[in-house]
mmCIF file of C-alpha atoms and ligand atoms in Angstrom:
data_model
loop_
_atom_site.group_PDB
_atom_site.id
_atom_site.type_symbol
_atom_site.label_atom_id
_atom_site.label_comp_id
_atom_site.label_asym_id
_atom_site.label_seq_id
_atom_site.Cartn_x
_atom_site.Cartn_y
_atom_site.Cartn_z
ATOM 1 C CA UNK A 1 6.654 7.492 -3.536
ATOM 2 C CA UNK A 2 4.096 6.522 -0.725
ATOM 3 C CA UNK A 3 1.057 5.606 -2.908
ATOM 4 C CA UNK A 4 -1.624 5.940 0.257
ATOM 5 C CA UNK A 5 -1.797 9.392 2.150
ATOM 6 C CA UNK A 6 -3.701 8.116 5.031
ATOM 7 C CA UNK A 7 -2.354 8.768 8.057
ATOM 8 C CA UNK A 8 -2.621 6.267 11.390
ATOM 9 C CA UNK A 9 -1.382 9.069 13.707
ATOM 10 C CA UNK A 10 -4.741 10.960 15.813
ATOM 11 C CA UNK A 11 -4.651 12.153 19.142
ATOM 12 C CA UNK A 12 -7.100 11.269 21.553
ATOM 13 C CA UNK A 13 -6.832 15.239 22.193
ATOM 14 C CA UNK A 14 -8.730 15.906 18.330
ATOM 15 C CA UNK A 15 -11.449 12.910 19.443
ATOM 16 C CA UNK A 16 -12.434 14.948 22.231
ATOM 17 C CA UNK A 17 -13.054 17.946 20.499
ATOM 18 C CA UNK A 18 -15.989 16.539 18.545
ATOM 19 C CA UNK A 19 -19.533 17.968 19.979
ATOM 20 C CA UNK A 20 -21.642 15.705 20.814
ATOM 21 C CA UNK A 21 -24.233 16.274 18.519
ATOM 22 C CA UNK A 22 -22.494 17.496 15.230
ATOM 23 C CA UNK A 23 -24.136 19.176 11.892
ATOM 24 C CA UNK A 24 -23.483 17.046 8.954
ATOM 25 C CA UNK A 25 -23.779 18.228 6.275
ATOM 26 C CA UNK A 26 -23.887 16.689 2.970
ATOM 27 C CA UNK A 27 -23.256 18.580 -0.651
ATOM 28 C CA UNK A 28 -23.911 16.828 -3.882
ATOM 29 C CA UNK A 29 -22.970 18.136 -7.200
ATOM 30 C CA UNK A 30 -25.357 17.575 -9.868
ATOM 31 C CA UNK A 31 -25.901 17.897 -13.818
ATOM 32 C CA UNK A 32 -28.896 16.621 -15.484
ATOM 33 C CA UNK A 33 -29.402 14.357 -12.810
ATOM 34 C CA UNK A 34 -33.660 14.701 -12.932
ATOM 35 C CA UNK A 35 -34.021 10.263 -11.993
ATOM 36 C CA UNK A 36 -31.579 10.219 -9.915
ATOM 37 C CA UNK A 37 -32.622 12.783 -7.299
ATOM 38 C CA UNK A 38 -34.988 10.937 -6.003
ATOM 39 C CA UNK A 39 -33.686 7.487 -5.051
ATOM 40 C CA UNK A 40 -30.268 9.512 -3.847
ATOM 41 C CA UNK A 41 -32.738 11.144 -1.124
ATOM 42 C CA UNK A 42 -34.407 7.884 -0.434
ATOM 43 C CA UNK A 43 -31.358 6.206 0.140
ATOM 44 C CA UNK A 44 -29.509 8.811 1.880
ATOM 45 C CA UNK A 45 -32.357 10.055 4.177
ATOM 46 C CA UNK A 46 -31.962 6.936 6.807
ATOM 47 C CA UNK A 47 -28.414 6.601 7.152
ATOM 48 C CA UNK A 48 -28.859 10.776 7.992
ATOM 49 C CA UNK A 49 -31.348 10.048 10.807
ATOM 50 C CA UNK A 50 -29.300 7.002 12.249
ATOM 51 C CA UNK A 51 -26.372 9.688 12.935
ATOM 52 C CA UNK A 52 -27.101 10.902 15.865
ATOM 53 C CA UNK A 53 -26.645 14.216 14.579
ATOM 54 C CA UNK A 54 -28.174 17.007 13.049
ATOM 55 C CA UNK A 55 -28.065 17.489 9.304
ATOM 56 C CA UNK A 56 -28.668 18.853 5.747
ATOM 57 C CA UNK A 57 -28.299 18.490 2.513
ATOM 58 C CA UNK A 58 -26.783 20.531 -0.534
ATOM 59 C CA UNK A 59 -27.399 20.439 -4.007
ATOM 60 C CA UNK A 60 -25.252 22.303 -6.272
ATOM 61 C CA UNK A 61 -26.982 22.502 -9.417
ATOM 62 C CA UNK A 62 -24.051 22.898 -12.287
ATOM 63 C CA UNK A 63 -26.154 24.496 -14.959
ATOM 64 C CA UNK A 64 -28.517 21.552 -15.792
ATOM 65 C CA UNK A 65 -30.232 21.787 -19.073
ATOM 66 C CA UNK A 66 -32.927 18.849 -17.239
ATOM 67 C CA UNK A 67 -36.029 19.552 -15.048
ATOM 68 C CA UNK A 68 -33.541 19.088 -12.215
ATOM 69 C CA UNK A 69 -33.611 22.118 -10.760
ATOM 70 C CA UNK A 70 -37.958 21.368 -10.433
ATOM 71 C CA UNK A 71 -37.524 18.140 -8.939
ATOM 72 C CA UNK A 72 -34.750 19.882 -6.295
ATOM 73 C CA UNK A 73 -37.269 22.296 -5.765
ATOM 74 C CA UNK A 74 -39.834 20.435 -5.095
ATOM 75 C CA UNK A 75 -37.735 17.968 -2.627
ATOM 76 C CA UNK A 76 -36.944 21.266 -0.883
ATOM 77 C CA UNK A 77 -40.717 21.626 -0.412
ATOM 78 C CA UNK A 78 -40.580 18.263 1.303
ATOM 79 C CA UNK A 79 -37.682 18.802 3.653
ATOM 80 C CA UNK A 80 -36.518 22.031 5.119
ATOM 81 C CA UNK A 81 -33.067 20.772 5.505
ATOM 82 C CA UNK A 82 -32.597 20.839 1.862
ATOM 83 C CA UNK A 83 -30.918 23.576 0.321
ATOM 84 C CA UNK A 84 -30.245 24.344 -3.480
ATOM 85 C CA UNK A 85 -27.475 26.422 -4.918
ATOM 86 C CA UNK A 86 -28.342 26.779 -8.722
ATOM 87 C CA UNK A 87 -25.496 28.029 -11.080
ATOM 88 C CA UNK A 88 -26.094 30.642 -13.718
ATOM 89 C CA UNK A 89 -24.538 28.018 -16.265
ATOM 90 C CA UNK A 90 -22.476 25.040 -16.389
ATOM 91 C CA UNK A 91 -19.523 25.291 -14.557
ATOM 92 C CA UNK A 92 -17.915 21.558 -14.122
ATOM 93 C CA UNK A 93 -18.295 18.935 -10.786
ATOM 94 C CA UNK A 94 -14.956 20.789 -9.269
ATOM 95 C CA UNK A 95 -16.507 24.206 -9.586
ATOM 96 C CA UNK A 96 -19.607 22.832 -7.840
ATOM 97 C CA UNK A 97 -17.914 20.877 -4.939
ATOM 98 C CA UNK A 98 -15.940 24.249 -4.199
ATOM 99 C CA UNK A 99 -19.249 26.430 -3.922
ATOM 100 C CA UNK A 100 -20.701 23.546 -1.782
ATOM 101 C CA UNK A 101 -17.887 23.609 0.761
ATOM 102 C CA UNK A 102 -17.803 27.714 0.574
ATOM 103 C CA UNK A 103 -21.273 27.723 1.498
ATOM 104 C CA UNK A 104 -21.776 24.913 4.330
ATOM 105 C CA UNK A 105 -21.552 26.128 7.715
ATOM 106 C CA UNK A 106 -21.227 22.496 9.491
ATOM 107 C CA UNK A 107 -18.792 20.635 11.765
ATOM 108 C CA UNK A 108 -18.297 18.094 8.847
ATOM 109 C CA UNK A 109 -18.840 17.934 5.499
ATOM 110 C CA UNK A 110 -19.558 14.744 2.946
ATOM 111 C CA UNK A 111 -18.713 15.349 -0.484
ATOM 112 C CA UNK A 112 -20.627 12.922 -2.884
ATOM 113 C CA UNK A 113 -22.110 11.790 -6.025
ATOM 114 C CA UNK A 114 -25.798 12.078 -6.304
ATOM 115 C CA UNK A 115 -26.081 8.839 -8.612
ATOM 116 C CA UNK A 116 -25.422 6.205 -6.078
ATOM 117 C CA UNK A 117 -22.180 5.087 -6.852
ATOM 118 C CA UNK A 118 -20.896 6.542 -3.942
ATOM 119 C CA UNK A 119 -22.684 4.315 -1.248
ATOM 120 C CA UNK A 120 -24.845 6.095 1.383
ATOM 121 C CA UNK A 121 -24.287 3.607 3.807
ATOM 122 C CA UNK A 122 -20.633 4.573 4.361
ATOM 123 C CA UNK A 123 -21.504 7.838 5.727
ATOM 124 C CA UNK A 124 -21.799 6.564 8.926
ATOM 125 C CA UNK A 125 -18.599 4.786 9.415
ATOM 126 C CA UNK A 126 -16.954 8.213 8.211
ATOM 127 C CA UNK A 127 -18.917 9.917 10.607
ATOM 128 C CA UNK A 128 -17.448 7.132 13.040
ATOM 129 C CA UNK A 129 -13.844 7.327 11.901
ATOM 130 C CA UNK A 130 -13.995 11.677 12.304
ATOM 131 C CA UNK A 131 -15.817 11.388 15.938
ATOM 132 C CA UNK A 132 -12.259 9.205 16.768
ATOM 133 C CA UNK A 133 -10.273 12.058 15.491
ATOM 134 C CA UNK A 134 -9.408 11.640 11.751
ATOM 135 C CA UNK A 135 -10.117 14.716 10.030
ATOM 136 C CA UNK A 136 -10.542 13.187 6.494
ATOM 137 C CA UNK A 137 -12.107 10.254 5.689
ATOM 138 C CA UNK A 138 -12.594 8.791 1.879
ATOM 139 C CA UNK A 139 -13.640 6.194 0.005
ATOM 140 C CA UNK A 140 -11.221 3.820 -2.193
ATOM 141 C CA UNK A 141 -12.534 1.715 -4.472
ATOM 142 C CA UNK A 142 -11.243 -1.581 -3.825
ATOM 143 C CA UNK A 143 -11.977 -3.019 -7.068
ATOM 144 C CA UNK A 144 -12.582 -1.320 -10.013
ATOM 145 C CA UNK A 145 -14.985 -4.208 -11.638
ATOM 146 C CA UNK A 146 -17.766 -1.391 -12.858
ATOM 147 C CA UNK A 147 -14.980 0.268 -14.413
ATOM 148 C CA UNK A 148 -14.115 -0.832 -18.495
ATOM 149 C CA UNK A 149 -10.518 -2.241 -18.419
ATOM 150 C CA UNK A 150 -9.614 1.110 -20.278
ATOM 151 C CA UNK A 151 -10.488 3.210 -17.946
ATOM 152 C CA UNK A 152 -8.849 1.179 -15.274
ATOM 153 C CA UNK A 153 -5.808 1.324 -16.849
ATOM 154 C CA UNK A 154 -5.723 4.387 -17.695
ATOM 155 C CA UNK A 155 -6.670 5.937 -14.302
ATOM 156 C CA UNK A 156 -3.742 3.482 -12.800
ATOM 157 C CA UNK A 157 -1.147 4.742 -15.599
ATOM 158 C CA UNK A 158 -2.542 8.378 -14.364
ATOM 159 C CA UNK A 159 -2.027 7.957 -10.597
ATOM 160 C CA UNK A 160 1.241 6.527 -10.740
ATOM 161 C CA UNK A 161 2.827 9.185 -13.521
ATOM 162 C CA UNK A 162 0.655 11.619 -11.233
ATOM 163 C CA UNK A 163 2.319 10.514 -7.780
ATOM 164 C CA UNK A 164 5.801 10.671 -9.686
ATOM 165 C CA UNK A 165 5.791 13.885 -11.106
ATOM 166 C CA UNK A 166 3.815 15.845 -8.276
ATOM 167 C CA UNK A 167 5.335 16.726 -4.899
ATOM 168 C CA UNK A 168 2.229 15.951 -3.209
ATOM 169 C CA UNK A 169 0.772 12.422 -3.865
ATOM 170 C CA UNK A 170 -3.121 11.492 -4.313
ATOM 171 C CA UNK A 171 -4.029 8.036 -3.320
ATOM 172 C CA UNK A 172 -4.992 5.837 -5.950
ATOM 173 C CA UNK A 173 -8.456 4.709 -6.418
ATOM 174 C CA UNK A 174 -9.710 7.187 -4.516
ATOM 175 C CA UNK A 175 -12.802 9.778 -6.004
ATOM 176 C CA UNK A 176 -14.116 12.867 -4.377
ATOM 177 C CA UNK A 177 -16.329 10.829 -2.392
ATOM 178 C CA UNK A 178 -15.302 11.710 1.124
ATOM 179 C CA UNK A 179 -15.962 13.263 4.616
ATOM 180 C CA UNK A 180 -13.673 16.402 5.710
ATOM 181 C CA UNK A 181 -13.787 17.915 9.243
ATOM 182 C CA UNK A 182 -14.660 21.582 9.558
ATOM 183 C CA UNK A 183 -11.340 22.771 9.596
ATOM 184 C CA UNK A 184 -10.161 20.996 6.329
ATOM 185 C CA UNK A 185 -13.266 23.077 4.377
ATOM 186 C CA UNK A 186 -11.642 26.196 6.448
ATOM 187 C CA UNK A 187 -8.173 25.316 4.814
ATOM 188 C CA UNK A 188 -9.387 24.517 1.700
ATOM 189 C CA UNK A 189 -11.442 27.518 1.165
ATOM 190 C CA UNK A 190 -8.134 29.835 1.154
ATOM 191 C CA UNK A 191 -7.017 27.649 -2.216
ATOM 192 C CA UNK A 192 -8.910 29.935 -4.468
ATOM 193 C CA UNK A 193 -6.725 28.667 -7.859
ATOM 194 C CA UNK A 194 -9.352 28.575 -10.952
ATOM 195 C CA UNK A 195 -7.493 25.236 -12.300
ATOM 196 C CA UNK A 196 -9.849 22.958 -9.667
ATOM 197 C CA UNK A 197 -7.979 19.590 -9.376
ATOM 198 C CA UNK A 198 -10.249 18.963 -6.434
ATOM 199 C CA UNK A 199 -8.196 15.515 -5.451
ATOM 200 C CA UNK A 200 -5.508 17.274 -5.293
ATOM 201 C CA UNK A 201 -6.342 20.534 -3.528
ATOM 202 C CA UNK A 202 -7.702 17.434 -0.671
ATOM 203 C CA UNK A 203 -4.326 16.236 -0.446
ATOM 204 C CA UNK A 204 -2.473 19.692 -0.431
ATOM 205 C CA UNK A 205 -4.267 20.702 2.397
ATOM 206 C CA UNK A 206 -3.037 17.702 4.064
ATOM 207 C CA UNK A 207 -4.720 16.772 7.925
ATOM 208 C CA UNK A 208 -5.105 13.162 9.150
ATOM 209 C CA UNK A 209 -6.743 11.191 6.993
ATOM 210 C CA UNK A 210 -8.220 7.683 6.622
ATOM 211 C CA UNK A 211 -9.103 5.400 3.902
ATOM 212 C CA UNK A 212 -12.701 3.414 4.105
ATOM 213 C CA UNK A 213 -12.600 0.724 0.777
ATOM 214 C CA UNK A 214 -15.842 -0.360 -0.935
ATOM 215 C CA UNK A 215 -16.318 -1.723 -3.706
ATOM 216 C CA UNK A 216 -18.125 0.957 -6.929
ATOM 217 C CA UNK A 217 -21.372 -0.395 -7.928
ATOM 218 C CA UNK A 218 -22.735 0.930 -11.168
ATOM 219 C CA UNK A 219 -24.893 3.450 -11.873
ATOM 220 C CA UNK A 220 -28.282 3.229 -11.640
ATOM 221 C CA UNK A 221 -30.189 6.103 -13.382
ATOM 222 C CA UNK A 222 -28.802 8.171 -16.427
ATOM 223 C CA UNK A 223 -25.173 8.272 -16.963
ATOM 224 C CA UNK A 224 -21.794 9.124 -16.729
ATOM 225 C CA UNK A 225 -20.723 12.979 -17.486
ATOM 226 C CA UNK A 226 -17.315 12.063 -18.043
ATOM 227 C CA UNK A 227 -16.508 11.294 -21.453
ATOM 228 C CA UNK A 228 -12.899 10.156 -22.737
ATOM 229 C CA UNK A 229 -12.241 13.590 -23.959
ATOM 230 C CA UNK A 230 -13.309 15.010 -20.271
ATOM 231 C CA UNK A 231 -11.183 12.921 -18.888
ATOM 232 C CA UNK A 232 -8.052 13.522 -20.683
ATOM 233 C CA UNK A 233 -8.425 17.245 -19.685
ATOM 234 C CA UNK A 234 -8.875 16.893 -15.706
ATOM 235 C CA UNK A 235 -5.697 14.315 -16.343
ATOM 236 C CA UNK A 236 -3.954 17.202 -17.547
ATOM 237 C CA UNK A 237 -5.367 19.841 -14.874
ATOM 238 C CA UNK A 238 -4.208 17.659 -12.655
ATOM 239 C CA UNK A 239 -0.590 17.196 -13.688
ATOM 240 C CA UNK A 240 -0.016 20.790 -14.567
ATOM 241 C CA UNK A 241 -2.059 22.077 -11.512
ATOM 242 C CA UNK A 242 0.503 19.959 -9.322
ATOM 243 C CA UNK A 243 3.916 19.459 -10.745
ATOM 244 C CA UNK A 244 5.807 21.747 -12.779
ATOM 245 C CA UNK A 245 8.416 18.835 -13.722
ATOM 246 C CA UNK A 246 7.120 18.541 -17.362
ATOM 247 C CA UNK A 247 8.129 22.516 -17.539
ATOM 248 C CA UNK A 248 11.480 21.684 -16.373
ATOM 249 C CA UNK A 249 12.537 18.361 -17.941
ATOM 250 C CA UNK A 250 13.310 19.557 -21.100
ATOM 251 C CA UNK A 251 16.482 21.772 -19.748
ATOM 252 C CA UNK A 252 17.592 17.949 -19.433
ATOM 253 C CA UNK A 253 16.920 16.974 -22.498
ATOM 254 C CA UNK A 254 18.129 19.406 -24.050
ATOM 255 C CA UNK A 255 21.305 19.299 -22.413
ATOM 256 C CA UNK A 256 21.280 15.433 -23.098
ATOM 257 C CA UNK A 257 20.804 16.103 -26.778
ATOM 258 C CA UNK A 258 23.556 18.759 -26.747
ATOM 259 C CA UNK A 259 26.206 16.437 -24.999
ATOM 260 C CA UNK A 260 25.167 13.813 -27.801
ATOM 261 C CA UNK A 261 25.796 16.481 -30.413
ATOM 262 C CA UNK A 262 28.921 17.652 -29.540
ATOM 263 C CA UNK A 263 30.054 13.728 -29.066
ATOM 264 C CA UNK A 264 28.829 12.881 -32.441
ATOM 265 C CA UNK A 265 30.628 16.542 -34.138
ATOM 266 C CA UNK A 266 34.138 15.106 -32.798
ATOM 267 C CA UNK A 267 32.985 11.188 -34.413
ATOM 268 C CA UNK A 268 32.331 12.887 -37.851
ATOM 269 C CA UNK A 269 35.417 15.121 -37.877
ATOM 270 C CA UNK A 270 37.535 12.182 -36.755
ATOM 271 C CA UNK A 271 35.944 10.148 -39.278
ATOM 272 C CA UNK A 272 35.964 12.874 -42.627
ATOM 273 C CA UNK A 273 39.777 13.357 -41.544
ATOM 274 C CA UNK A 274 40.737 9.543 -41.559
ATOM 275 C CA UNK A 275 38.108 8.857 -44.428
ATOM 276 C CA UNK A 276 37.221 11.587 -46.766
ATOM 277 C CA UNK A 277 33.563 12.761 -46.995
ATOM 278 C CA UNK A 278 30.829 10.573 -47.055
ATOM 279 C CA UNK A 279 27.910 12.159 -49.249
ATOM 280 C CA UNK A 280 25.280 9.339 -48.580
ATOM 281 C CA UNK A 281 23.452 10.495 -45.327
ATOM 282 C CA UNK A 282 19.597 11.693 -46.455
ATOM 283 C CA UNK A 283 18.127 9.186 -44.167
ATOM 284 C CA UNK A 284 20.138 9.806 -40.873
ATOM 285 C CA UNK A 285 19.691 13.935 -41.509
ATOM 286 C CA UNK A 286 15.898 13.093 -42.061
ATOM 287 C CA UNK A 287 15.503 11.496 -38.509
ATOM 288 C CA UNK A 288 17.497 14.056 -37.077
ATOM 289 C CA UNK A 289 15.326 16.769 -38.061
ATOM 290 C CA UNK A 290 12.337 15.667 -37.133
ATOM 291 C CA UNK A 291 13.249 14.313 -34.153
ATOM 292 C CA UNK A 292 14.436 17.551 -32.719
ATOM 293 C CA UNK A 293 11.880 19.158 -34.641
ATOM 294 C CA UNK A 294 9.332 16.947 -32.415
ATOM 295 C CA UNK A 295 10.952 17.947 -28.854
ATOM 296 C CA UNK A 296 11.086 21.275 -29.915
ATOM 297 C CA UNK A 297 7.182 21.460 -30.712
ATOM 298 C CA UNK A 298 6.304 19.170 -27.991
ATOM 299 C CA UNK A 299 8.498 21.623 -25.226
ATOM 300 C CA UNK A 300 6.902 24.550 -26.712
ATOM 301 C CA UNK A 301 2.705 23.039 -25.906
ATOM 302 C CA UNK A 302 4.099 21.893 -22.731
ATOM 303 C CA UNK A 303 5.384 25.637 -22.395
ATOM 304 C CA UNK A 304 1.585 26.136 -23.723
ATOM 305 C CA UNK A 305 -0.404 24.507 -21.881
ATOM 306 C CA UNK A 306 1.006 26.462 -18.747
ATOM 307 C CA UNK A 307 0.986 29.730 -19.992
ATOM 308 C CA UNK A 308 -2.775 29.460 -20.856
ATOM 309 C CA UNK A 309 -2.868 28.288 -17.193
ATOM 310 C CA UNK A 310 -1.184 31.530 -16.066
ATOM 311 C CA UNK A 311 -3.647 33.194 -18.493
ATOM 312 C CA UNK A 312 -6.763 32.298 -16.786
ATOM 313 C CA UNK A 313 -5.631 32.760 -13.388
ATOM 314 C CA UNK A 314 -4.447 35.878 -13.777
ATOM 315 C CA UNK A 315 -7.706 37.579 -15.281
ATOM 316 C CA UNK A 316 -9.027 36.222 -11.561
ATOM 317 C CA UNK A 317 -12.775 35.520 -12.523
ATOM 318 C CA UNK A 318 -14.260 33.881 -9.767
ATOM 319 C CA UNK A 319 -14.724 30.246 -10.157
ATOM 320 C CA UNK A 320 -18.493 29.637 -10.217
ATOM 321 C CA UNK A 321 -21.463 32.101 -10.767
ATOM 322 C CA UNK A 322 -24.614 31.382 -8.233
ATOM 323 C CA UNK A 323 -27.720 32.301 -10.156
ATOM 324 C CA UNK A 324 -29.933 31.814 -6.758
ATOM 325 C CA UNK A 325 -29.426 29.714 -3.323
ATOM 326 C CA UNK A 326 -32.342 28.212 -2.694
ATOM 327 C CA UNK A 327 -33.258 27.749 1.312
ATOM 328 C CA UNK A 328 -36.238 26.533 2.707
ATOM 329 C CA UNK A 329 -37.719 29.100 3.901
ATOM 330 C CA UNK A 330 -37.925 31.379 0.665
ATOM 331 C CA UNK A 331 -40.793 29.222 -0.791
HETATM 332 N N1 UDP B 1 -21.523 16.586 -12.229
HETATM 333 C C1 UDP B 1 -21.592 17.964 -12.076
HETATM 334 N N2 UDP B 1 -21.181 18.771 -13.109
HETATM 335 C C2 UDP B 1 -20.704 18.272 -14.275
HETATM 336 C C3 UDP B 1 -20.617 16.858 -14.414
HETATM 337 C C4 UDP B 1 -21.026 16.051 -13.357
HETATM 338 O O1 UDP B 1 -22.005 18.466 -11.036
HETATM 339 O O2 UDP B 1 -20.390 19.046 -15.159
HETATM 340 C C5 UDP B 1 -21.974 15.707 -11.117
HETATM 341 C C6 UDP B 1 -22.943 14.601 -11.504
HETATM 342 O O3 UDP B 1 -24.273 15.076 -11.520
HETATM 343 C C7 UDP B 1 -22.698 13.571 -10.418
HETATM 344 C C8 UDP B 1 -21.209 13.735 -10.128
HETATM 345 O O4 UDP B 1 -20.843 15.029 -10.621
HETATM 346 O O5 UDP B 1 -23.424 13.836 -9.228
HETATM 347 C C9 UDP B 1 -20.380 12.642 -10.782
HETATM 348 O O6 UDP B 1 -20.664 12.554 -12.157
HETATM 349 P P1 UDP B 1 -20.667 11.178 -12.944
HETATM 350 O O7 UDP B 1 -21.440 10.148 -12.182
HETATM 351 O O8 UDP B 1 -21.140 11.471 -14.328
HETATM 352 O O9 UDP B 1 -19.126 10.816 -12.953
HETATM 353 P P2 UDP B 1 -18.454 9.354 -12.828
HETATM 354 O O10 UDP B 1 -19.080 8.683 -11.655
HETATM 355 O O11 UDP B 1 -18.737 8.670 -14.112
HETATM 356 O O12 UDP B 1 -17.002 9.662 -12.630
HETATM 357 MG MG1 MG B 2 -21.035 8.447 -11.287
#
């Protein structure tokens, strides 16, 4: 299974349709992220004005319980080409990326972090990589060093069983942090599934793409949102948004078990004819039991964990609830 999507193959034909001066624009999710707003603008702002292009900036704010949505505000006051779209509560970083990319009108689009770990100064050699025709450039994290060895094994044990079970692979290593070219958010928008495995939505959609590595520094201000347990759920979003192997497996287990079954029936008749019955057998009967008892319990949450899939998706509530957009000239 390839482990890296990118793609080498652009035409000089998709270079030339870039305009000359481009919008860029850039949305950032955030969630209590009152420090970090701040420094993200400061940092951001120059690599913006060193484009050669036009640009703007939007926040999604995902239901902060922070002054957040005061310090956006008054940002906005500072720069017109800051925009704020402010959730009615708090609906996760995938629900927030999505109403980012549904809103931006731009030729391309950065999707990052607003905590710095995602390094400003790679925007521009996206930019540069898109203006030679690559449609989606991302960032992979090289090393993993501000990462606790847990977490990088456990993300490396998740891409692989990911890329293994799912017919469309996700490069390892690689976060939301990324620039996609107009027509990617155009492709992306018609995926309007509620179970928002973002990663892999960007790969489904396909388009050339192009890997940039740097290296993760750690965060500066506040901190992570994802906890272990957060985690383990967007692990399983992701496998059950993408493969539907773990649904279909245990038809060969089953029959695996049955073909052992039958083999053993003929063993024990052959044996009781030649030797009588043996009574002695609790422990063997035991292991039996609960072994099947096991599959059987763990085919039936697999069986679960789909169906409440098919549950939410079919009451079709729309993914995210905007309480307000903020633009700059409504203050
Ligand atoms: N975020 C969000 N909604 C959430 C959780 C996080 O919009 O429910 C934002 C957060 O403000 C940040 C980005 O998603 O801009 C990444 O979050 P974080 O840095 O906590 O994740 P990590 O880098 O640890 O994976
Ligand atoms: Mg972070």
């Amino acid at each position: 299974m390839p482990q890296d999507t990118a793609t080498a193959f652009v035409t000089a034909a998709q270079a030339k349709t870039r305009p000359q001066r481009p919008h860029v624009a850039v949305i950032v999710p955030v969630h209590n992220e009152e420090e970090s707003i701040g420094p993200f603008l400061k940092a951001v702002r120059p690599v913006l004005d060193g484009l050669e292009a036009d640009w703007s900036v939007l926040f999604i704010n995902d239901g902060s319980r922070d002054r957040t949505l005061d310090v956006l505000i008054g940002a906005m006051r500072d720069e017109a080409r800051i925009s704020i779209i402010n959730f009615a509560r708090n609906f996760g970083k995938e629900a927030a990326m999505t109403a980012g990319l549904d809103a931006v009108d731009a030729d391309a689009v950065i999707v990052m972090d607003v905590d710095l770990q995602d390094p400003p100064e790679l925007i521009a050699e996206f930019v540069r990589h898109w203006r030679a025709g690559y449609d989606v450039v991302y960032g992979a994290r090289s090393q993993r060093r501000s990462d606790s060895f847990l977490k990088r094994f456990t993300a490396a044990r998740f891409y692989s069983m990911f890329n293994k079970v799912s017919n469309v692979p996700i490069p390892s290593n690689v976060g939301d942090f990324r620039l996609i070219d107009r027509r990617v958010v155009r492709s992306l928008g018609e995926l309007r599934e509620r179970n928002r495995f973002m990663k892999g939505l960007f790969a489904w959609v396909g388009y050339p793409s192009m890997a940039v590595p740097y290296e993760r520094p750690v965060r500066p201000h506040g901190e992570t949102k994802f906890g272990f347990r957060r985690l383990w759920n967007f692990a399983l979003d992701g496998i059950f948004g993408f493969s539907t192997l773990p649904l279909k497996a245990w038809t060969y287990l089953g029959l695996l078990l049955a073909v052992f079954a039958v083999l053993y029936a003929v063993y024990l008749t052959v044996r009781t004819l030649l030797f009588g019955i043996d009574v002695p057998g609790y422990a063997s009967l035991m292991v039996a039991i609960l072994m099947v008892g096991a599959f059987q319990l763990t085919s039936l949450g697999i069986i679960g964990e789909y169906i409440a899939r098919l549950t939410l998706e079919s009451k079709s509530r729309p993914i995210y609830i905007v309480e307000n957009h903020y633009k700059a000239g409504d203050l």
